C-alpha cells in the first residue's frame, strides 16, 4: 500500500498545527486567582498529553480534554483543592477563547505549499465544536477544504467514522490520504485502522517501527521532516 501515491492530507489541529498557548492559560488562571507561571506550565505540557493518550488507549471517548488539563495543571503546580473548579471553568470558556492558538513553527507553511500544488488538505481534530471559527480567527480558513471537528460531528478519533468523513470531503479513498497528528492512540492508531497512512508528529521512531503496518507510518519532528515524510508517501508538492 505504501507504494501507491498519496493524494490528500489531513492534519490534527492541537499540538500539530498549533500548540497550547501557555501564556494565555496562565493569564486565564490568574483571572480566577490561581498563580501558574507560564514557564512551569510549559514544563507540564508533556505530562498532560501523556494523560490524554492514556485515556484514549483506555477507550475513554468524548474527547478527554478535562483529563489532560487536570494532569497538566497538577504538574504545573496548581493546588489540588483548586483543580476541579479550574478545569471546569476553563472547559466552559474554551469555546469563547480557545487555548490552542499558538502556531507551531513552519507547519502552516507546509499546508500552504500543499494547497498551492493542488493537494487537498483538511483538519481532522477532536475538538469542542468551534474549530472552524478558531481557524477563521487565525486567518487559515482558505487553506482547508474541510474541517472535521468531533464536537460538531458527534464522533471522534480514533473511531473510523471521522476519518472516513474527512476522506470523502477530500475526494480521495482512505488509502490515498496521509493523516498527520501528535497522538499515537488517536491519530496514528485511528488513521491506520481506518486504512490511511500516518505521520506521527514529534513521535517515537522506535515505537512506530514496532507497530503492525509500520510501513504505513512515518515520524517527523518538524516542518522540514514532514515535507520529506509526505513526499516519501508519494504526495506531490
Coordinates of N, CA and C in Angstrom, one line a residue:
X1 N 0.8 -1.2 0.0 CA 0.0 0.0 0.0 C 0.9 1.3 0.0
X2 N 2.0 1.2 0.6 CA 2.9 2.4 0.7 C 3.3 2.8 -0.7
X3 N 3.4 1.9 -1.6 CA 3.9 2.2 -3.0 C 2.9 3.0 -3.8
X4 N 1.6 3.0 -3.4 CA 0.6 3.7 -4.1 C 0.7 5.2 -3.6
X5 N 0.8 6.1 -4.5 CA 1.0 7.5 -4.0 C -0.2 8.1 -3.3
X6 N 0.1 8.8 -2.3 CA -1.0 9.5 -1.5 C -1.3 10.8 -2.3
X7 N -2.6 11.2 -2.2 CA -3.0 12.4 -3.0 C -3.7 13.4 -2.1
X8 N -3.9 13.2 -0.8 CA -4.5 14.1 0.0 C -4.0 14.0 1.4
X9 N -4.1 15.1 2.3 CA -3.5 15.1 3.6 C -4.5 15.7 4.6
X10 N -4.6 15.1 5.7 CA -5.4 15.6 6.8 C -4.4 15.9 8.0
X11 N -4.7 17.0 8.8 CA -3.9 17.4 9.9 C -4.8 17.4 11.2
X12 N -4.2 16.8 12.2 CA -4.7 17.2 13.6 C -4.5 18.7 13.8
X13 N -5.2 19.2 14.8 CA -5.0 20.7 15.0 C -4.1 20.9 16.2
X14 N -4.6 20.7 17.4 CA -3.8 20.9 18.6 C -2.6 20.1 18.7
X15 N -1.5 20.7 19.0 CA -0.2 20.1 19.1 C 0.4 19.6 17.8
X16 N -0.3 19.9 16.7 CA 0.3 19.6 15.4 C 0.4 20.8 14.5
X17 N -0.7 21.6 14.4 CA -0.6 22.9 13.7 C -0.4 24.0 14.7
X18 N -1.1 23.9 15.8 CA -0.9 24.9 16.9 C -0.6 24.2 18.2
X19 N -0.1 24.9 19.1 CA 0.2 24.3 20.4 C -0.6 25.2 21.5
X20 N -0.7 24.6 22.7 CA -1.3 25.3 23.8 C -0.5 26.6 24.1
X21 N -1.3 27.7 24.1 CA -0.7 29.0 24.5 C -0.6 29.0 26.0
X22 N 0.5 28.6 26.5 CA 0.6 28.6 28.0 C 0.6 30.0 28.6
X23 N 1.0 31.0 27.9 CA 0.9 32.3 28.4 C -0.5 32.7 28.6
X24 N -1.4 32.4 27.6 CA -2.8 32.7 27.7 C -3.4 31.9 28.8
X25 N -3.0 30.6 29.0 CA -3.5 29.8 30.0 C -3.2 30.3 31.4
X26 N -1.9 30.8 31.5 CA -1.5 31.4 32.8 C -2.4 32.7 33.1
X27 N -2.6 33.5 32.1 CA -3.4 34.7 32.3 C -4.9 34.4 32.6
X28 N -5.4 33.3 32.0 CA -6.8 32.9 32.3 C -6.9 32.4 33.7
X29 N -5.9 31.6 34.2 CA -5.9 31.1 35.5 C -5.8 32.3 36.5
X30 N -5.0 33.3 36.2 CA -4.9 34.4 37.1 C -6.2 35.2 37.3
X31 N -7.1 35.1 36.3 CA -8.4 35.7 36.4 C -9.2 35.0 37.6
X32 N -8.9 33.8 37.9 CA -9.5 33.0 38.9 C -8.7 33.1 40.2
X33 N -7.7 33.9 40.2 CA -6.8 34.0 41.4 C -5.9 32.8 41.6
X34 N -5.6 32.1 40.5 CA -4.7 31.0 40.6 C -3.3 31.4 39.9
X35 N -2.3 31.3 40.7 CA -0.9 31.6 40.2 C -0.3 30.3 39.5
X36 N 0.0 30.4 38.2 CA 0.6 29.3 37.5 C 1.5 30.0 36.4
X37 N 2.7 30.2 36.7 CA 3.6 30.8 35.7 C 3.7 30.1 34.4
X38 N 3.9 30.8 33.3 CA 3.9 30.2 32.0 C 5.1 29.2 32.0
X39 N 6.2 29.5 32.5 CA 7.4 28.6 32.5 C 7.1 27.2 33.1
X40 N 6.3 27.3 34.2 CA 6.0 26.0 34.9 C 5.0 25.2 34.1
X41 N 4.0 25.9 33.5 CA 3.0 25.3 32.6 C 3.7 24.6 31.4
X42 N 4.7 25.4 30.8 CA 5.4 24.8 29.7 C 6.0 23.4 30.0
X43 N 6.6 23.3 31.2 CA 7.2 22.1 31.6 C 6.2 21.0 32.0
X44 N 4.9 21.3 32.0 CA 3.9 20.3 32.4 C 3.1 19.8 31.2
X45 N 3.3 20.4 30.0 CA 2.5 20.1 28.8 C 2.6 18.6 28.4
X46 N 3.9 18.1 28.4 CA 4.1 16.7 28.0 C 3.3 15.8 29.0
X47 N 3.3 16.1 30.3 CA 2.6 15.2 31.2 C 1.1 15.2 30.9
X48 N 0.5 16.4 30.6 CA -0.9 16.5 30.2 C -1.2 15.6 29.0
X49 N -0.3 15.6 28.0 CA -0.6 14.8 26.8 C -0.4 13.4 27.0
X50 N 0.4 13.0 28.0 CA 0.5 11.6 28.3 C -0.8 11.1 28.9
X51 N -1.4 12.0 29.7 CA -2.7 11.6 30.3 C -3.7 11.5 29.2
X52 N -3.7 12.3 28.3 CA -4.7 12.3 27.2 C -4.5 11.0 26.4
X53 N -3.3 10.6 26.0 CA -3.1 9.4 25.3 C -3.5 8.1 26.1
X54 N -3.2 8.2 27.4 CA -3.6 7.1 28.3 C -5.1 6.9 28.3
X55 N -5.8 8.0 28.3 CA -7.3 8.0 28.3 C -7.8 7.4 27.0
X56 N -7.2 7.8 25.9 CA -7.7 7.3 24.6 C -7.4 5.8 24.5
X57 N -6.2 5.4 25.0 CA -5.9 3.9 25.0 C -6.8 3.1 25.8
X58 N -7.4 3.7 26.9 CA -8.3 3.0 27.8 C -9.7 3.0 27.2
X59 N -9.9 3.7 26.0 CA -11.2 3.7 25.4 C -12.1 4.7 25.9
X60 N -11.6 5.7 26.6 CA -12.5 6.8 27.1 C -12.8 7.8 25.9
X61 N -14.1 7.8 25.5 CA -14.4 8.7 24.4 C -14.8 10.1 24.9
X62 N -15.4 10.9 24.1 CA -15.8 12.2 24.5 C -14.7 13.2 24.5
X63 N -13.6 13.0 23.9 CA -12.5 14.0 23.8 C -12.1 14.3 25.3
X64 N -11.2 13.5 25.9 CA -10.8 13.6 27.3 C -10.0 14.9 27.6
X65 N -10.5 16.0 27.2 CA -9.9 17.3 27.5 C -9.6 17.6 28.9
X66 N -10.7 17.3 29.7 CA -10.5 17.6 31.2 C -9.5 16.7 31.8
X67 N -9.4 15.5 31.4 CA -8.3 14.6 31.9 C -6.9 15.2 31.7
X68 N -6.8 15.6 30.4 CA -5.5 16.2 30.0 C -5.2 17.4 30.8
X69 N -6.2 18.4 30.9 CA -5.9 19.6 31.5 C -5.7 19.5 33.0
X70 N -6.4 18.6 33.6 CA -6.2 18.4 35.1 C -4.8 17.9 35.4
X71 N -4.4 17.0 34.6 CA -3.0 16.5 34.8 C -2.0 17.6 34.5
X72 N -2.2 18.4 33.5 CA -1.3 19.4 33.2 C -1.2 20.5 34.3
X73 N -2.4 20.9 34.8 CA -2.4 21.9 35.9 C -1.8 21.3 37.2
X74 N -2.1 20.0 37.4 CA -1.5 19.4 38.6 C 0.0 19.4 38.5
X75 N 0.6 19.0 37.3 CA 2.0 19.0 37.1 C 2.6 20.4 37.1
X76 N 1.7 21.4 36.8 CA 2.2 22.8 36.7 C 2.1 23.5 38.1
X77 N 1.7 22.8 39.1 CA 1.8 23.3 40.5 C 0.5 23.9 41.0
X78 N -0.6 23.7 40.3 CA -1.9 24.3 40.8 C -2.3 23.4 42.0
X79 N -2.8 24.0 43.1 CA -3.1 23.3 44.3 C -4.3 22.4 44.0
X80 N -4.2 21.2 44.7 CA -5.2 20.2 44.4 C -6.7 20.7 44.7
X81 N -6.8 21.5 45.7 CA -8.1 22.0 46.1 C -8.8 22.9 45.0
X82 N -7.9 23.4 44.1 CA -8.4 24.3 43.1 C -8.6 23.7 41.7
X83 N -8.1 22.4 41.6 CA -8.0 21.8 40.3 C -9.3 21.6 39.6
X84 N -10.3 21.0 40.2 CA -11.5 20.6 39.6 C -12.3 21.9 39.1
X85 N -12.4 22.9 40.0 CA -13.1 24.1 39.6 C -12.4 24.8 38.5
X86 N -11.1 24.8 38.5 CA -10.3 25.5 37.4 C -10.5 24.8 36.1
X87 N -10.5 23.5 36.1 CA -10.7 22.7 34.8 C -12.1 22.9 34.3
X88 N -13.1 22.8 35.2 CA -14.4 23.0 34.7 C -14.6 24.4 34.1
X89 N -14.1 25.4 34.7 CA -14.2 26.8 34.2 C -13.5 27.0 32.9
X90 N -12.3 26.4 32.8 CA -11.5 26.5 31.5 C -12.3 25.8 30.4
X91 N -12.9 24.7 30.7 CA -13.7 24.0 29.7 C -14.9 24.8 29.2
X92 N -15.6 25.4 30.1 CA -16.7 26.3 29.7 C -16.3 27.5 28.9
X93 N -15.1 28.0 29.2 CA -14.5 29.1 28.5 C -13.9 28.8 27.2
X94 N -13.6 27.5 27.0 CA -12.8 27.1 25.8 C -13.5 27.5 24.4
X95 N -14.9 27.4 24.3 CA -15.5 27.8 23.1 C -15.3 29.3 22.8
X96 N -15.2 30.1 23.9 CA -15.1 31.6 23.7 C -13.7 32.0 23.4
X97 N -12.7 31.3 24.1 CA -11.3 31.7 24.0 C -10.5 30.4 24.0
X98 N -10.4 29.8 22.8 CA -9.6 28.6 22.7 C -8.2 28.8 23.1
X99 N -7.7 27.9 23.9 CA -6.3 28.0 24.4 C -5.3 27.5 23.4
X100 N -5.8 26.7 22.4 CA -4.8 26.2 21.4 C -4.8 27.1 20.2
X101 N -3.8 28.0 20.2 CA -3.8 29.0 19.2 C -2.4 29.5 18.8
X102 N -1.4 29.0 19.4 CA 0.0 29.4 19.1 C 0.5 28.6 18.0
X103 N 0.7 29.1 16.8 CA 1.1 28.3 15.6 C 2.5 27.7 15.9
X104 N 2.6 26.4 15.5 CA 3.9 25.7 15.6 C 4.7 26.0 14.3
X105 N 5.9 26.4 14.6 CA 6.8 27.0 13.5 C 6.8 26.1 12.3
X106 N 6.5 26.7 11.2 CA 6.6 26.1 9.8 C 5.5 25.2 9.4
X107 N 4.6 24.9 10.3 CA 3.6 23.9 9.9 C 2.5 24.4 9.0
X108 N 2.0 25.6 9.2 CA 1.0 26.2 8.3 C 1.7 26.4 6.9
X109 N 3.0 26.7 6.9 CA 3.7 26.8 5.6 C 3.6 25.6 4.8
X110 N 3.7 24.4 5.4 CA 3.6 23.1 4.7 C 2.2 23.0 4.1
X111 N 1.1 23.4 4.9 CA -0.2 23.4 4.4 C -0.4 24.2 3.2
X112 N 0.2 25.4 3.2 CA 0.0 26.4 2.1 C 0.7 25.8 0.9
X113 N 1.9 25.2 1.1 CA 2.6 24.6 -0.1 C 1.8 23.5 -0.7
X114 N 1.2 22.7 0.1 CA 0.3 21.6 -0.4 C -0.8 22.1 -1.2
X115 N -1.5 23.1 -0.7 CA -2.6 23.7 -1.4 C -2.2 24.3 -2.7
X116 N -1.1 25.0 -2.7 CA -0.6 25.6 -3.9 C -0.3 24.6 -5.0
X117 N 0.1 23.4 -4.6 CA 0.4 22.3 -5.5 C -0.9 21.6 -5.9
X118 N -2.0 22.0 -5.4 CA -3.3 21.3 -5.7 C -3.6 20.1 -4.9
X119 N -2.9 19.9 -3.8 CA -3.2 18.8 -2.9 C -4.3 19.2 -1.9
X120 N -5.4 18.5 -1.9 CA -6.5 18.8 -0.9 C -6.1 18.5 0.5
X121 N -6.4 19.5 1.4 CA -5.9 19.4 2.8 C -7.1 19.6 3.7
X122 N -7.3 18.9 4.8 CA -8.3 19.0 5.8 C -7.7 19.1 7.2
X123 N -8.5 19.6 8.1 CA -8.2 19.5 9.5 C -9.1 18.4 10.1
X124 N -8.6 17.5 10.9 CA -9.3 16.4 11.5 C -8.9 16.3 12.9
X125 N -9.9 16.8 13.8 CA -9.5 17.0 15.2 C -10.6 16.7 16.2
X126 N -10.2 16.1 17.3 CA -11.1 16.0 18.5 C -11.1 17.4 19.1
X127 N -12.2 18.1 18.9 CA -12.3 19.5 19.4 C -13.6 19.7 20.1
X128 N -13.9 21.0 20.3 CA -15.1 21.3 21.2 C -16.3 21.8 20.4
X129 N -16.2 21.9 19.1 CA -17.4 22.3 18.3 C -17.2 23.7 17.6
X130 N -16.1 24.4 17.9 CA -16.0 25.7 17.3 C -14.6 25.8 16.7
X131 N -14.1 24.7 16.1 CA -12.8 24.8 15.5 C -12.8 25.6 14.2
X132 N -13.9 25.5 13.4 CA -13.9 26.3 12.2 C -13.8 27.8 12.5
X133 N -14.4 28.2 13.6 CA -14.4 29.6 14.0 C -13.0 30.0 14.4
X134 N -12.3 29.1 15.1 CA -10.9 29.4 15.5 C -10.0 29.5 14.3
X135 N -10.2 28.6 13.4 CA -9.3 28.6 12.1 C -9.6 29.9 11.4
X136 N -10.8 30.3 11.3 CA -11.1 31.6 10.7 C -10.5 32.8 11.4
X137 N -10.5 32.7 12.7 CA -9.9 33.8 13.5 C -8.4 33.9 13.3
X138 N -7.8 32.7 13.0 CA -6.3 32.7 12.7 C -6.0 33.1 11.3
X139 N -7.1 33.2 10.4 CA -6.9 33.6 9.0 C -6.5 32.4 8.2
X140 N -6.8 31.2 8.5 CA -6.4 30.0 7.8 C -7.5 29.3 7.0
X141 N -8.7 29.8 7.1 CA -9.8 29.1 6.5 C -9.6 28.7 5.0
X142 N -9.0 29.5 4.3 CA -8.9 29.3 2.8 C -7.9 28.1 2.5
X143 N -7.2 27.7 3.5 CA -6.2 26.6 3.3 C -6.8 25.2 3.4
X144 N -8.0 25.1 3.9 CA -8.6 23.7 4.1 C -9.9 23.5 3.4
X145 N -10.0 22.4 2.8 CA -11.3 22.1 2.0 C -12.3 21.5 3.0
X146 N -11.9 21.1 4.2 CA -12.9 20.6 5.2 C -12.3 20.7 6.6
X147 N -13.2 20.8 7.6 CA -12.8 20.8 9.0 C -13.6 19.7 9.7
X148 N -13.0 18.7 10.1 CA -13.7 17.6 10.8 C -13.5 17.9 12.3
X149 N -14.5 18.5 12.9 CA -14.5 18.8 14.3 C -15.4 17.8 15.1
X150 N -14.8 17.0 15.9 CA -15.6 16.0 16.6 C -16.7 16.6 17.4
X151 N -16.5 17.7 18.0 CA -17.5 18.4 18.8 C -18.7 18.8 18.0
X152 N -18.5 19.0 16.7 CA -19.7 19.4 15.9 C -20.3 18.1 15.2
X153 N -19.4 17.2 14.8 CA -19.9 16.0 14.1 C -20.5 15.0 15.0
X154 N -20.1 14.9 16.3 CA -20.6 13.9 17.2 C -19.9 12.5 17.2
X155 N -18.8 12.4 16.5 CA -17.9 11.2 16.5 C -16.5 11.7 16.5
X156 N -15.6 10.9 17.1 CA -14.2 11.4 17.3 C -13.2 10.3 17.0
X157 N -11.9 10.8 16.9 CA -10.8 9.9 16.8 C -10.7 9.1 18.1
X158 N -10.3 7.8 18.0 CA -9.7 7.1 16.9 C -10.8 6.3 16.1
X159 N -12.0 6.6 16.3 CA -13.1 5.9 15.5 C -13.0 6.1 14.0
X160 N -13.3 5.1 13.2 CA -13.2 5.2 11.8 C -14.1 6.2 11.1
X161 N -15.2 6.5 11.7 CA -16.2 7.4 11.1 C -15.6 8.8 10.7
X162 N -14.9 9.4 11.7 CA -14.4 10.7 11.4 C -13.3 10.7 10.3
X163 N -12.5 9.6 10.2 CA -11.5 9.5 9.2 C -12.2 9.4 7.8
X164 N -13.3 8.5 7.8 CA -14.0 8.3 6.5 C -14.7 9.6 6.1
X165 N -15.3 10.3 7.0 CA -16.0 11.6 6.7 C -15.0 12.5 6.1
X166 N -13.8 12.6 6.6 CA -12.8 13.5 6.1 C -12.3 13.1 4.7
X167 N -12.0 11.8 4.5 CA -11.6 11.4 3.2 C -12.6 11.7 2.1
X168 N -13.9 11.5 2.5 CA -14.9 11.7 1.5 C -14.9 13.2 1.0
X169 N -14.7 14.1 2.0 CA -14.6 15.5 1.6 C -13.3 15.9 1.0
X170 N -12.3 15.2 1.2 CA -11.1 15.4 0.4 C -11.1 14.9 -1.0
X171 N -12.1 14.1 -1.3 CA -12.3 13.5 -2.6 C -11.3 12.4 -2.9
X172 N -10.9 11.7 -1.8 CA -9.9 10.6 -2.0 C -10.3 9.4 -1.2
X173 N -9.9 8.2 -1.7 CA -10.1 7.0 -0.9 C -9.2 7.1 0.4
X174 N -9.6 6.4 1.4 CA -8.9 6.4 2.6 C -7.4 6.0 2.4
X175 N -7.2 5.0 1.6 CA -5.8 4.6 1.3 C -4.9 5.6 0.7
X176 N -5.5 6.7 0.1 CA -4.8 7.7 -0.5 C -4.6 9.0 0.3
X177 N -5.0 8.9 1.6 CA -4.9 10.0 2.5 C -3.8 9.7 3.5
X178 N -3.0 10.8 3.8 CA -2.0 10.7 4.9 C -2.5 11.6 6.0
X179 N -2.6 11.1 7.2 CA -3.0 11.9 8.3 C -1.8 12.2 9.2
X180 N -1.7 13.5 9.6 CA -0.6 14.0 10.4 C -1.1 14.4 11.8
X181 N -0.5 13.8 12.8 CA -1.0 14.1 14.2 C 0.0 13.7 15.2
X182 N -0.2 14.2 16.4 CA 0.8 14.0 17.5 C 0.4 12.9 18.4
X183 N -0.9 12.4 18.5 CA -1.3 11.4 19.4 C -1.2 10.0 18.8
X184 N -0.4 9.2 19.4 CA -0.2 7.8 18.9 C -1.6 7.1 18.9
X185 N -2.3 7.2 20.0 CA -3.6 6.4 20.1 C -4.6 7.0 19.1
X186 N -4.8 8.3 19.2 CA -5.9 8.9 18.4 C -5.6 9.1 16.9
X187 N -4.4 9.6 16.6 CA -4.0 9.9 15.3 C -3.4 8.7 14.5
X188 N -2.4 8.2 15.0 CA -1.7 7.1 14.3 C -2.6 5.8 14.3
X189 N -3.0 5.4 15.5 CA -3.8 4.2 15.6 C -5.1 4.3 14.8
X190 N -5.8 5.5 15.0 CA -7.0 5.7 14.3 C -6.9 5.7 12.8
X191 N -5.9 6.4 12.3 CA -5.6 6.5 10.8 C -5.3 5.1 10.2
X192 N -4.5 4.4 10.9 CA -4.1 3.1 10.4 C -5.3 2.1 10.4
X193 N -6.1 2.2 11.4 CA -7.3 1.3 11.5 C -8.3 1.7 10.4
X194 N -8.3 2.9 10.1 CA -9.3 3.4 9.0 C -8.8 3.1 7.6
X195 N -7.5 2.8 7.5 CA -6.9 2.5 6.1 C -6.1 3.6 5.6
X196 N -5.9 4.6 6.3 CA -5.0 5.7 5.9 C -3.5 5.4 6.2
X197 N -2.6 6.3 5.8 CA -1.3 6.3 6.3 C -1.1 7.4 7.3
X198 N -0.1 7.4 8.1 CA 0.0 8.3 9.2 C 1.4 8.8 9.3
X199 N 1.5 10.1 9.7 CA 2.8 10.7 10.1 C 2.6 11.1 11.6
X200 N 3.4 10.5 12.4 CA 3.4 10.8 13.8 C 4.2 12.0 14.1
X201 N 3.6 13.1 14.4 CA 4.3 14.4 14.6 C 4.9 14.4 16.0
X202 N 6.3 14.5 16.0 CA 7.1 14.5 17.3 C 6.9 13.2 18.0
X203 N 6.8 12.1 17.3 CA 6.6 10.8 17.9 C 7.9 10.1 18.1
X204 N 7.8 8.8 18.5 CA 8.9 8.0 18.9 C 9.2 7.0 17.7
X205 N 10.3 7.2 17.0 CA 10.6 6.4 15.8 C 10.7 4.9 16.2
X206 N 11.2 4.6 17.4 CA 11.4 3.2 17.8 C 10.0 2.5 18.0
X207 N 9.1 3.2 18.6 CA 7.8 2.7 18.8 C 7.0 2.5 17.5
X208 N 7.2 3.5 16.7 CA 6.5 3.5 15.4 C 6.9 2.3 14.5
X209 N 8.2 2.0 14.6 CA 8.8 0.9 13.8 C 8.3 -0.5 14.3
X210 N 7.8 -0.5 15.5 CA 7.4 -1.8 16.1 C 6.0 -2.1 15.9
X211 N 5.2 -1.2 15.5 CA 3.7 -1.4 15.3 C 3.5 -2.2 14.0
X212 N 2.3 -2.9 14.0 CA 2.0 -3.6 12.8 C 1.7 -2.5 11.7
X213 N 1.9 -2.9 10.5 CA 1.8 -1.9 9.3 C 2.7 -0.7 9.5
X214 N 3.9 -1.0 10.0 CA 4.9 0.1 10.3 C 5.3 0.8 9.0
X215 N 5.1 0.0 7.8 CA 5.5 0.7 6.5 C 4.5 1.8 6.2
X216 N 3.4 1.9 6.9 CA 2.4 2.9 6.6 C 2.5 4.1 7.6
X217 N 3.6 4.1 8.4 CA 3.8 5.1 9.4 C 5.1 5.8 9.2
X218 N 5.2 7.1 9.3 CA 6.4 7.9 9.3 C 6.4 8.7 10.6
X219 N 7.6 9.2 11.0 CA 7.7 10.0 12.2 C 8.5 11.3 11.7
X220 N 8.0 12.5 12.2 CA 8.7 13.7 11.9 C 8.8 14.5 13.2
X221 N 9.8 15.4 13.2 CA 9.9 16.3 14.4 C 9.8 17.7 14.1
X222 N 9.3 18.1 12.9 CA 9.1 19.4 12.5 C 8.7 19.6 11.0
X223 N 8.6 20.8 10.6 CA 8.0 21.0 9.2 C 8.9 20.4 8.1
X224 N 10.2 20.6 8.2 CA 11.1 20.1 7.1 C 11.0 18.6 7.0
X225 N 11.0 17.9 8.2 CA 10.9 16.5 8.2 C 9.6 16.0 7.7
X226 N 8.5 16.8 8.0 CA 7.2 16.5 7.5 C 7.2 16.5 6.0
X227 N 7.8 17.5 5.4 CA 7.8 17.5 3.9 C 8.4 16.3 3.3
X228 N 9.5 15.8 3.9 CA 10.1 14.6 3.5 C 9.3 13.4 3.6
X229 N 8.6 13.3 4.8 CA 7.7 12.1 5.0 C 6.5 12.1 4.1
X230 N 5.9 13.2 3.8 CA 4.8 13.3 2.9 C 5.3 12.9 1.4
X231 N 6.4 13.4 1.0 CA 6.9 13.1 -0.3 C 7.3 11.6 -0.4
X232 N 7.8 11.0 0.7 CA 8.1 9.6 0.7 C 6.8 8.8 0.5
X233 N 5.7 9.3 0.9 CA 4.4 8.6 0.7 C 3.8 8.9 -0.7
X234 N 4.5 9.7 -1.5 CA 4.0 10.0 -2.8 C 3.3 11.3 -3.0
X235 N 3.1 12.1 -1.9 CA 2.4 13.3 -2.1 C 3.3 14.3 -2.9
X236 N 2.7 14.8 -4.0 CA 3.5 15.6 -4.9 C 3.2 17.1 -4.6
X237 N 4.3 17.8 -4.1 CA 4.2 19.2 -3.9 C 5.6 19.8 -3.8

